[in-house]
């Protein structure tokens, strides 16, 4: 004997019909959001791959070490009772020299080989640092005195700008690769 199935009651059909539609639309929204999130993550990965190069990572590492050199030299010189202003000048010069040598070989892989090429590269590096020092000297008062931004925030903003400028000046001006 074949079991006879009766159709579902109409009330029950009316309740269940919208449910698959709702589930389907929610699922569709989840798929779209998931695809959008997946695409956003892929774009973020591509952006990181583009900007977080070995060069940038090394620049950041040696930038931190340059700051440590600056502070350590200043601390040691003031510890031996050298005038703070002279200690600061020596610390800055030492830090810039440290930055030059680390950036030259370890960050930007300079190909300068003759003394003249190295001297010219050093000149361009120092010229770039002098330029960003002027940017910092003018930028801080602009942000703090004229625009009224809190002093530490002004210092952080201008420092961030100077770091980025120093990177690009070093990469495209001071340690620019020779055209082959």
Tab-separated table of C-alpha atoms in Angstrom:
chain	number	residue	atom	x	y	z
A	1	UNK	CA	0.000	0.000	0.000
A	2	UNK	CA	1.346	3.386	-0.974
A	3	UNK	CA	1.260	6.021	1.683
A	4	UNK	CA	-0.609	9.034	0.576
A	5	UNK	CA	0.867	12.349	1.475
A	6	UNK	CA	-1.485	15.135	1.920
A	7	UNK	CA	-0.449	18.649	0.969
A	8	UNK	CA	0.650	20.925	3.768
A	9	UNK	CA	-2.066	23.063	5.204
A	10	UNK	CA	-2.354	26.454	3.493
A	11	UNK	CA	-1.656	28.358	6.711
A	12	UNK	CA	1.562	26.509	7.178
A	13	UNK	CA	2.568	27.180	3.569
A	14	UNK	CA	1.963	30.894	4.047
A	15	UNK	CA	4.221	30.930	7.106
A	16	UNK	CA	7.025	28.936	5.440
A	17	UNK	CA	7.066	30.684	2.057
A	18	UNK	CA	8.542	33.971	3.287
A	19	UNK	CA	11.080	32.125	5.466
A	20	UNK	CA	13.204	30.711	2.614
A	21	UNK	CA	13.064	34.106	0.905
A	22	UNK	CA	14.271	35.840	4.079
A	23	UNK	CA	16.978	33.264	4.632
A	24	UNK	CA	18.022	33.560	1.012
A	25	UNK	CA	18.202	37.375	1.161
A	26	UNK	CA	20.104	37.302	4.462
A	27	UNK	CA	22.456	34.742	2.997
A	28	UNK	CA	22.863	36.904	-0.092
A	29	UNK	CA	23.670	39.902	2.101
A	30	UNK	CA	26.181	37.813	4.062
A	31	UNK	CA	27.793	36.612	0.834
A	32	UNK	CA	28.003	40.186	-0.490
A	33	UNK	CA	29.435	41.453	2.825
A	34	UNK	CA	31.818	38.502	2.938
A	35	UNK	CA	32.910	39.140	-0.667
A	36	UNK	CA	33.309	42.849	0.085
A	37	UNK	CA	35.330	42.067	3.213
A	38	UNK	CA	37.390	39.554	1.251
A	39	UNK	CA	38.015	42.139	-1.472
A	40	UNK	CA	38.875	44.761	1.155
A	41	UNK	CA	41.337	42.362	2.802
A	42	UNK	CA	42.913	41.616	-0.592
A	43	UNK	CA	43.250	45.350	-1.287
A	44	UNK	CA	44.780	45.873	2.174
A	45	UNK	CA	47.241	43.019	1.569
A	46	UNK	CA	48.179	44.497	-1.824
A	47	UNK	CA	48.634	47.929	-0.252
A	48	UNK	CA	50.827	46.484	2.511
A	49	UNK	CA	52.850	44.554	-0.049
A	50	UNK	CA	53.312	47.736	-2.068
A	51	UNK	CA	54.293	50.025	0.814
A	52	UNK	CA	55.743	47.715	3.465
A	53	UNK	CA	58.802	46.814	1.468
A	54	UNK	CA	62.119	45.701	2.924
A	55	UNK	CA	63.358	49.239	2.258
A	56	UNK	CA	60.559	50.866	4.280
A	57	UNK	CA	60.844	48.374	7.139
A	58	UNK	CA	64.622	48.883	7.351
A	59	UNK	CA	64.127	52.651	7.151
A	60	UNK	CA	61.803	52.506	10.156
A	61	UNK	CA	64.141	50.217	12.118
A	62	UNK	CA	67.196	52.397	11.479
A	63	UNK	CA	65.128	55.528	12.097
A	64	UNK	CA	64.333	54.227	15.578
A	65	UNK	CA	67.993	53.327	16.099
A	66	UNK	CA	69.021	56.810	14.914
A	67	UNK	CA	66.744	58.285	17.564
A	68	UNK	CA	68.281	55.978	20.175
A	69	UNK	CA	71.778	57.088	19.104
A	70	UNK	CA	70.714	60.743	19.377
A	71	UNK	CA	69.269	60.293	22.867
A	72	UNK	CA	72.094	58.066	24.117
A	73	UNK	CA	74.847	60.457	22.965
A	74	UNK	CA	72.987	63.406	24.462
A	75	UNK	CA	72.527	61.548	27.748
A	76	UNK	CA	76.164	60.445	27.955
A	77	UNK	CA	77.514	63.907	27.123
A	78	UNK	CA	75.279	65.613	29.698
A	79	UNK	CA	76.279	62.934	32.189
A	80	UNK	CA	79.897	64.119	31.900
A	81	UNK	CA	78.629	67.681	32.480
A	82	UNK	CA	79.015	68.959	28.905
A	83	UNK	CA	76.835	71.984	28.160
A	84	UNK	CA	73.348	70.794	27.076
A	85	UNK	CA	73.356	72.847	23.859
A	86	UNK	CA	76.752	71.532	22.782
A	87	UNK	CA	75.726	68.003	23.799
A	88	UNK	CA	72.560	68.330	21.721
A	89	UNK	CA	74.495	69.552	18.663
A	90	UNK	CA	76.998	66.683	18.922
A	91	UNK	CA	74.157	64.178	19.444
A	92	UNK	CA	72.280	65.457	16.383
A	93	UNK	CA	75.382	65.376	14.174
A	94	UNK	CA	76.256	61.867	15.377
A	95	UNK	CA	72.699	60.684	14.726
A	96	UNK	CA	72.683	62.187	11.200
A	97	UNK	CA	76.008	60.490	10.424
A	98	UNK	CA	74.632	57.202	11.779
A	99	UNK	CA	71.529	57.672	9.598
A	100	UNK	CA	73.673	58.382	6.541
A	101	UNK	CA	75.788	55.233	6.872
A	102	UNK	CA	72.896	52.914	7.741
A	103	UNK	CA	70.631	54.364	5.048
A	104	UNK	CA	73.410	54.320	2.484
A	105	UNK	CA	74.285	50.646	2.735
A	106	UNK	CA	71.558	48.845	4.658
A	107	UNK	CA	68.386	50.641	3.546
A	108	UNK	CA	68.921	52.019	0.050
A	109	UNK	CA	71.864	49.829	-1.041
A	110	UNK	CA	73.906	52.641	-2.534
A	111	UNK	CA	75.974	51.788	-5.571
A	112	UNK	CA	78.339	54.754	-5.249
A	113	UNK	CA	81.847	53.361	-5.494
A	114	UNK	CA	84.333	56.184	-6.003
A	115	UNK	CA	85.231	58.702	-3.332
A	116	UNK	CA	83.759	61.470	-5.491
A	117	UNK	CA	80.422	59.613	-5.867
A	118	UNK	CA	80.247	58.921	-2.134
A	119	UNK	CA	81.083	62.525	-1.301
A	120	UNK	CA	78.377	63.772	-3.696
A	121	UNK	CA	75.898	61.343	-2.180
A	122	UNK	CA	76.800	62.536	1.328
A	123	UNK	CA	76.360	66.148	0.180
A	124	UNK	CA	72.881	65.371	-1.208
A	125	UNK	CA	71.940	63.494	1.978
A	126	UNK	CA	73.020	66.425	4.174
A	127	UNK	CA	71.267	68.892	1.850
A	128	UNK	CA	68.079	66.840	2.189
A	129	UNK	CA	68.388	66.787	5.975
A	130	UNK	CA	69.004	70.545	6.028
A	131	UNK	CA	65.863	71.042	3.936
A	132	UNK	CA	63.727	68.934	6.276
A	133	UNK	CA	65.218	70.750	9.260
A	134	UNK	CA	63.915	73.999	7.730
A	135	UNK	CA	60.536	72.321	7.098
A	136	UNK	CA	60.441	71.296	10.754
A	137	UNK	CA	61.612	74.702	11.991
A	138	UNK	CA	58.882	76.461	9.985
A	139	UNK	CA	56.217	73.753	10.248
A	140	UNK	CA	56.087	73.534	14.014
A	141	UNK	CA	55.346	77.253	14.585
A	142	UNK	CA	52.823	77.131	11.743
A	143	UNK	CA	50.945	74.274	13.389
A	144	UNK	CA	51.361	75.425	16.991
A	145	UNK	CA	51.351	79.232	16.911
A	146	UNK	CA	49.240	79.982	13.854
A	147	UNK	CA	46.869	77.010	13.623
A	148	UNK	CA	46.611	76.567	17.405
A	149	UNK	CA	47.258	72.821	17.455
A	150	UNK	CA	48.470	71.529	20.839
A	151	UNK	CA	52.292	71.550	21.059
A	152	UNK	CA	52.937	67.799	21.329
A	153	UNK	CA	50.440	67.026	18.566
A	154	UNK	CA	52.123	69.709	16.418
A	155	UNK	CA	55.509	68.139	17.116
A	156	UNK	CA	54.209	64.661	16.222
A	157	UNK	CA	52.564	65.869	13.001
A	158	UNK	CA	55.636	67.749	11.787
A	159	UNK	CA	57.911	64.861	12.797
A	160	UNK	CA	55.765	62.462	10.773
A	161	UNK	CA	55.963	64.806	7.748
A	162	UNK	CA	59.750	65.124	8.154
A	163	UNK	CA	60.215	61.341	8.401
A	164	UNK	CA	58.273	60.818	5.171
A	165	UNK	CA	60.143	63.643	3.428
A	166	UNK	CA	63.494	62.227	4.594
A	167	UNK	CA	62.579	58.822	3.182
A	168	UNK	CA	61.662	60.188	-0.241
A	169	UNK	CA	64.609	62.595	-0.340
A	170	UNK	CA	66.963	59.739	0.517
A	171	UNK	CA	65.377	57.314	-1.949
A	172	UNK	CA	64.924	59.612	-4.947
A	173	UNK	CA	67.612	62.249	-4.397
A	174	UNK	CA	70.505	61.266	-2.137
A	175	UNK	CA	70.737	57.540	-2.899
A	176	UNK	CA	69.142	57.593	-6.341
A	177	UNK	CA	70.169	54.561	-8.344
A	178	UNK	CA	72.178	55.087	-11.519
A	179	UNK	CA	70.303	54.478	-14.761
A	180	UNK	CA	71.691	51.388	-16.414
